[in-house]
CSV table of C-alpha atoms in Angstrom, one decimal:
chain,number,residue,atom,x,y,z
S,9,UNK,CA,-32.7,-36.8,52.0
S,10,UNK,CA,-35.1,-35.3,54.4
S,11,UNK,CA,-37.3,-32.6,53.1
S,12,UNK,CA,-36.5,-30.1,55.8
S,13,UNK,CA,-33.0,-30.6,57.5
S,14,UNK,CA,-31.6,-29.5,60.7
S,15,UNK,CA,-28.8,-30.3,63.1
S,16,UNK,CA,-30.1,-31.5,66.2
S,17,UNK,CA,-27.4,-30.3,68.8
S,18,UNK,CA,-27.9,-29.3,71.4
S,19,UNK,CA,-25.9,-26.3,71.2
S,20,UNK,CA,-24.5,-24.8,74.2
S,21,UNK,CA,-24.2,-21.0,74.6
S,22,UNK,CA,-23.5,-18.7,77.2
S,23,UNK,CA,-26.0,-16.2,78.8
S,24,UNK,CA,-25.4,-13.1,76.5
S,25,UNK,CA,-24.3,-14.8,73.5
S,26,UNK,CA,-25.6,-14.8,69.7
S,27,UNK,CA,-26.2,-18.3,68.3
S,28,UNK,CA,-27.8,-19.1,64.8
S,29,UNK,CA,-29.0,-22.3,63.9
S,30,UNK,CA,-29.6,-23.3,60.1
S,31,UNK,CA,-32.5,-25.4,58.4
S,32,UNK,CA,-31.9,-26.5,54.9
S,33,UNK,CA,-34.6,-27.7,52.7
S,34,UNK,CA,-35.1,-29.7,49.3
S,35,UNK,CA,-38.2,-28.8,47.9
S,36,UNK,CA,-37.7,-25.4,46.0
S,37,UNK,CA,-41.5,-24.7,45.7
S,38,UNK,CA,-41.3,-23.9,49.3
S,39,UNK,CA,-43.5,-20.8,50.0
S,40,UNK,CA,-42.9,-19.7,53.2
S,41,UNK,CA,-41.4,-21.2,56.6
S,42,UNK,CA,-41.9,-20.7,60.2
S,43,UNK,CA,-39.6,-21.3,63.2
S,44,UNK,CA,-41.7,-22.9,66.3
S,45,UNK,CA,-40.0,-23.3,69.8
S,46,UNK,CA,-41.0,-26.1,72.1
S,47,UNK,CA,-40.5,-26.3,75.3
S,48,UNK,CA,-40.1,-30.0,76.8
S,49,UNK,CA,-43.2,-31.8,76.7
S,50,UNK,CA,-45.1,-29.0,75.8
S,51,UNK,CA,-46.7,-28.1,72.4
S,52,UNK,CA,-44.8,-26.2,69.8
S,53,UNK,CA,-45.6,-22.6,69.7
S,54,UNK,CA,-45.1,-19.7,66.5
S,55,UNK,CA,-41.9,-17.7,67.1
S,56,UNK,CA,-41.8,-16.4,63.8
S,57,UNK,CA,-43.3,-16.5,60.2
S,58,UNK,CA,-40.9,-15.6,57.1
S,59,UNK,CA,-42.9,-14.9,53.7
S,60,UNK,CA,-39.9,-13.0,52.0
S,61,UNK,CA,-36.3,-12.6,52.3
S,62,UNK,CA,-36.3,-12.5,56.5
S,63,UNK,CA,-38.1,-11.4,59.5
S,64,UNK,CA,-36.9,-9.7,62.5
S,65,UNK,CA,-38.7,-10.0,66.3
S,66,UNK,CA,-37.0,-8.3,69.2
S,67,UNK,CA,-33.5,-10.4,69.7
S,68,UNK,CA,-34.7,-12.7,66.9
S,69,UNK,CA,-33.8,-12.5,63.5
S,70,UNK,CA,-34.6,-15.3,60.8
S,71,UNK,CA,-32.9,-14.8,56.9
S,72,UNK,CA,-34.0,-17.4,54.1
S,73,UNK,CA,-31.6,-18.0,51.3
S,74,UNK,CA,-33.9,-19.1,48.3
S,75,UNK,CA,-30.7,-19.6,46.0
S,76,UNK,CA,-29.0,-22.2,48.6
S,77,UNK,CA,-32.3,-23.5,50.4
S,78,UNK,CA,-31.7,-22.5,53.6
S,79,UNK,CA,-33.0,-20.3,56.2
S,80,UNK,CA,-31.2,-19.8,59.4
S,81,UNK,CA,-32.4,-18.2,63.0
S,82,UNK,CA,-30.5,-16.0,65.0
S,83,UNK,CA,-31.0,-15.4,68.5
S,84,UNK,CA,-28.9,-12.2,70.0
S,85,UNK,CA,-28.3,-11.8,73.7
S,86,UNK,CA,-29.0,-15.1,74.5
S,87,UNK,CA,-31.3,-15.6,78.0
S,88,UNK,CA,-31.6,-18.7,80.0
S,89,UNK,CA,-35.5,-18.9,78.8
S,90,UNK,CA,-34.5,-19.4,75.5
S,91,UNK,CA,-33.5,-23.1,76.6
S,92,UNK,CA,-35.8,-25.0,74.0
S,93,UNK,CA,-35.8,-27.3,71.0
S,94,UNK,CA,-36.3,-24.6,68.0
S,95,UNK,CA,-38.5,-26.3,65.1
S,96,UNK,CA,-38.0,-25.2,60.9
S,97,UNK,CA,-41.3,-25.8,59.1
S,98,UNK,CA,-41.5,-25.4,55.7
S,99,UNK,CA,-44.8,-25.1,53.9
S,100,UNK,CA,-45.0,-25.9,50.2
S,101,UNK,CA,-48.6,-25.4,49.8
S,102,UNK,CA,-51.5,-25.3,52.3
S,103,UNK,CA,-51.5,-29.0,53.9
S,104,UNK,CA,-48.0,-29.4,53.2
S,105,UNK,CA,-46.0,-28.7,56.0
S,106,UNK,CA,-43.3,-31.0,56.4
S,107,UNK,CA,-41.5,-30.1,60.1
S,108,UNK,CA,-37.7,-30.7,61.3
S,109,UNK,CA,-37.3,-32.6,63.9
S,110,UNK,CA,-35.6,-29.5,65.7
S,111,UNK,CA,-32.7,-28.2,67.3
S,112,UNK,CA,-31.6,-27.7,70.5
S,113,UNK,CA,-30.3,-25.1,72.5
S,114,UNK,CA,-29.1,-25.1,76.2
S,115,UNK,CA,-28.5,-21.5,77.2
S,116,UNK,CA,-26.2,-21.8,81.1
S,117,UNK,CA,-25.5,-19.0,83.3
C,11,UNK,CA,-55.4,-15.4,70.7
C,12,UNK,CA,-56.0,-18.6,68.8
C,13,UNK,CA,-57.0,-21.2,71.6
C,14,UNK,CA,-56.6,-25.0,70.6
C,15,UNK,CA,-58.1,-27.2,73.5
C,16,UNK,CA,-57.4,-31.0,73.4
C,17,UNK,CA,-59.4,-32.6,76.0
C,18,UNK,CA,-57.2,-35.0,78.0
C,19,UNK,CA,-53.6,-33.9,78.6
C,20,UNK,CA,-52.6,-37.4,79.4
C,21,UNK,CA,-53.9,-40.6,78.6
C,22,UNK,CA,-53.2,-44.3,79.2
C,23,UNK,CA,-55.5,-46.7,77.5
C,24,UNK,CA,-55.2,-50.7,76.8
C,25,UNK,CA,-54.2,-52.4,73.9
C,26,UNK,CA,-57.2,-53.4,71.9
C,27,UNK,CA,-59.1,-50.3,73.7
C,28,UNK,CA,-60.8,-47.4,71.1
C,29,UNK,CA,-59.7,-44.2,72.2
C,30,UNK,CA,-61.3,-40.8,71.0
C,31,UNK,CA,-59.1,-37.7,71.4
C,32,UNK,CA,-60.8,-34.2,71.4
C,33,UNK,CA,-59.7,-30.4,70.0
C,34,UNK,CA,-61.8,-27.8,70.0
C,35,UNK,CA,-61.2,-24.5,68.0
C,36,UNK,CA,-62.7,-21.0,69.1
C,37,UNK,CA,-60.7,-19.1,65.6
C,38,UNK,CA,-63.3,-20.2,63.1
C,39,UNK,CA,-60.4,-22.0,61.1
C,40,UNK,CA,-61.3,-24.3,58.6
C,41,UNK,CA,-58.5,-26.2,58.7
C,42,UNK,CA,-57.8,-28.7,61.5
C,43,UNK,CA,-54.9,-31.2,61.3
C,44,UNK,CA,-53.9,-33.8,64.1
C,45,UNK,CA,-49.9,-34.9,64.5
C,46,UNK,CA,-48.3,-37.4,66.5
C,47,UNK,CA,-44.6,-36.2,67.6
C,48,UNK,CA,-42.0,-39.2,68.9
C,49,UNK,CA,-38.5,-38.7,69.4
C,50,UNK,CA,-36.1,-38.4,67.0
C,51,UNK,CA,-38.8,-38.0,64.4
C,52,UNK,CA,-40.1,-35.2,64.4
C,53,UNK,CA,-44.3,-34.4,63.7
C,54,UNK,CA,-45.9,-36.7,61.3
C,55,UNK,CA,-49.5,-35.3,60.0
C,56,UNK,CA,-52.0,-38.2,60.7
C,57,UNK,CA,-54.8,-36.5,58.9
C,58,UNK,CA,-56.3,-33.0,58.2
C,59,UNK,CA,-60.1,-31.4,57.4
C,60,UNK,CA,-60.6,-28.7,55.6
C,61,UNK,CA,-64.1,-28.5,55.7
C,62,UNK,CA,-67.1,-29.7,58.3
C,63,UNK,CA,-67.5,-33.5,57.5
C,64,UNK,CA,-64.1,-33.2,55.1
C,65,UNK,CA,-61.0,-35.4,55.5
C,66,UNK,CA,-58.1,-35.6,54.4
C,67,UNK,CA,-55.3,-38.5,54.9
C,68,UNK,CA,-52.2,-37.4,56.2
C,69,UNK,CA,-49.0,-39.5,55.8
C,70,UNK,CA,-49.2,-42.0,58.6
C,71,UNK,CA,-53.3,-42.5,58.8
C,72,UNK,CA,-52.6,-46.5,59.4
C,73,UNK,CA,-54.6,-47.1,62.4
C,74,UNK,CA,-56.6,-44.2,62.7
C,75,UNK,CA,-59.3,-42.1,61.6
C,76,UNK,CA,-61.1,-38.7,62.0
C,77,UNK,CA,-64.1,-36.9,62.5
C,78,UNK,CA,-65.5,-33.6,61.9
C,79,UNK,CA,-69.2,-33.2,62.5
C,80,UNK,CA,-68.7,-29.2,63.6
C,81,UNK,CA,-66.8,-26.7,62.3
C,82,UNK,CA,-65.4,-26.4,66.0
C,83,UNK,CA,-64.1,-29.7,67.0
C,84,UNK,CA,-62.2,-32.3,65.3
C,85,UNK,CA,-61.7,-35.7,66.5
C,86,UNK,CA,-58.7,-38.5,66.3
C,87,UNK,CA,-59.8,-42.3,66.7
C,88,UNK,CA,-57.9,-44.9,67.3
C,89,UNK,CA,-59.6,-47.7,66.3
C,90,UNK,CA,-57.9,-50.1,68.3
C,91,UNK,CA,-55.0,-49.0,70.2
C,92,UNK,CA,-51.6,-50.5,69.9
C,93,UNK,CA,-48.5,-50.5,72.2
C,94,UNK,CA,-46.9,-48.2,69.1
C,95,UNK,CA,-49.6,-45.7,69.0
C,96,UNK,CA,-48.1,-44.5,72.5
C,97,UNK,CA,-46.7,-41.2,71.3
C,98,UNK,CA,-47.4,-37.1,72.0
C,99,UNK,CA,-50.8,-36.4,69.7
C,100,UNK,CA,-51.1,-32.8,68.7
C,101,UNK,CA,-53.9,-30.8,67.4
C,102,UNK,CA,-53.7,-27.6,65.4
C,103,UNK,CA,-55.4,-25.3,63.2
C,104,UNK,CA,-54.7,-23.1,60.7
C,105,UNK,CA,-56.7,-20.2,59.0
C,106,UNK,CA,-56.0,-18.4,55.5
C,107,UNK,CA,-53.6,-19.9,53.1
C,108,UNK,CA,-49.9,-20.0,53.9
C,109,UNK,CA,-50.6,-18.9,57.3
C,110,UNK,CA,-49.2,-20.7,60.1
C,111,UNK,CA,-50.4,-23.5,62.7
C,112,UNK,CA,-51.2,-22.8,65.9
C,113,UNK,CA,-51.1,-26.2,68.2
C,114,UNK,CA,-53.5,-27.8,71.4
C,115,UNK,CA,-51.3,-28.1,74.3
C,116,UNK,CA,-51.2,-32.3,73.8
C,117,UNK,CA,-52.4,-35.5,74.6
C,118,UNK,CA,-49.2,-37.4,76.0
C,119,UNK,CA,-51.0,-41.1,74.9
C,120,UNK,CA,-49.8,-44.6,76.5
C,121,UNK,CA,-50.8,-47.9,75.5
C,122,UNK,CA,-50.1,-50.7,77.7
């Protein structure tokens, strides 16, 4: 089983629609996670950090579930530059980031 | 702003060639970590520093190695580059503990 799990997609939305997308992961010691968003054939860049419980941003939300080992992204009011491959990262100690391999989202007008 | 410069956005090189790929830092991090992304599996750490002239091995360092003579700059060799060393190489930095990476903009890498 993959340390940190997520479906790959691509999920496609709507403009003006709500999606969430889930990452599980395996390794309870887990400390903290971060959601990246790359663009294709760019570099992945910080969308959000989540220390605690959950972190809100402007139309993003992100919840972590410490009991089931999950933490999930929601994006509200979904725009056509949110089109991107949405990366979980989950950091069980300094050097030990271990990455999803990302999911996709296709927002269409 | 963080700002992560790797010094060749793409990159084709021979096989047999040695290949030096740059990143340069302006955030005083300590920590400097280079990852090569392919599809369908994700970001694999190659290695990592923690420290001027400090290196750690990642979990696919096969092939390559690092440098770290400045704080600043942190440098992937490939030692002799192979047709599967073509791949997107990334270069990031963090700072304090737990805090979060923030990436070069990539070296898209072919070997022929």
């Amino acid at each position: 089983r993959k340390e940190v799990e997520q479906d790959p997609g691509p999920f496609n939305v709507p403009e003006g629609a709500t999606v969430a997308f889930n990452c599980t992961y395996s390794n309870s010691a887990s400390q903290s996670f971060f959601w990246y968003r790359q663009d294709c054939r760019k570099e992945p860049k910080l969308l959000m950090s989540v220390y605690s419980s959950g972190n809100e941003d402007g139309r993003f939300t992100a919840q972590l579930n410490r009991a089931s080992q999950y933490i999930s992204l929601l994006i509200r009011d979904s725009k056509l530059s949110d089109s991107a491959t949405y990366l979980c990262v989950g950091n069980t100690g300094f050097q030990k980031l271990v990455f999803g391999t990302g999911t996709r989202l296709l927002v269409s007008p | 702003d963080v700002k992560v410069t790797q010094s060749s956005r793409y990159l084709v090189k021979r096989t047999g060639e040695k290949v030096f790929l740059e990143c340069v830092q302006d955030m005083d991090h300590e920590n400097m970590f280079w990852y090569r992304q392919d599809p369908g599996l994700g970001l694999r750490l190659i290695y990592f520093s923690y420290d001027v002239k400090m290196k750690e091995k990642g979990d696919i360092p096969e092939g390559y190695s690092v440098s770290r003579e400045k704080k600043e700059r942190f440098s992937l060799i490939l030692e002799s580059a192979s047709t599967n060393q073509t791949s997107m190489y990334l270069c990031a930095t963090a700072g304090a503990y737990n805090s979060p990476l923030h990436f070069g903009n990539g070296t898209r890498l072919t070997v022929t």
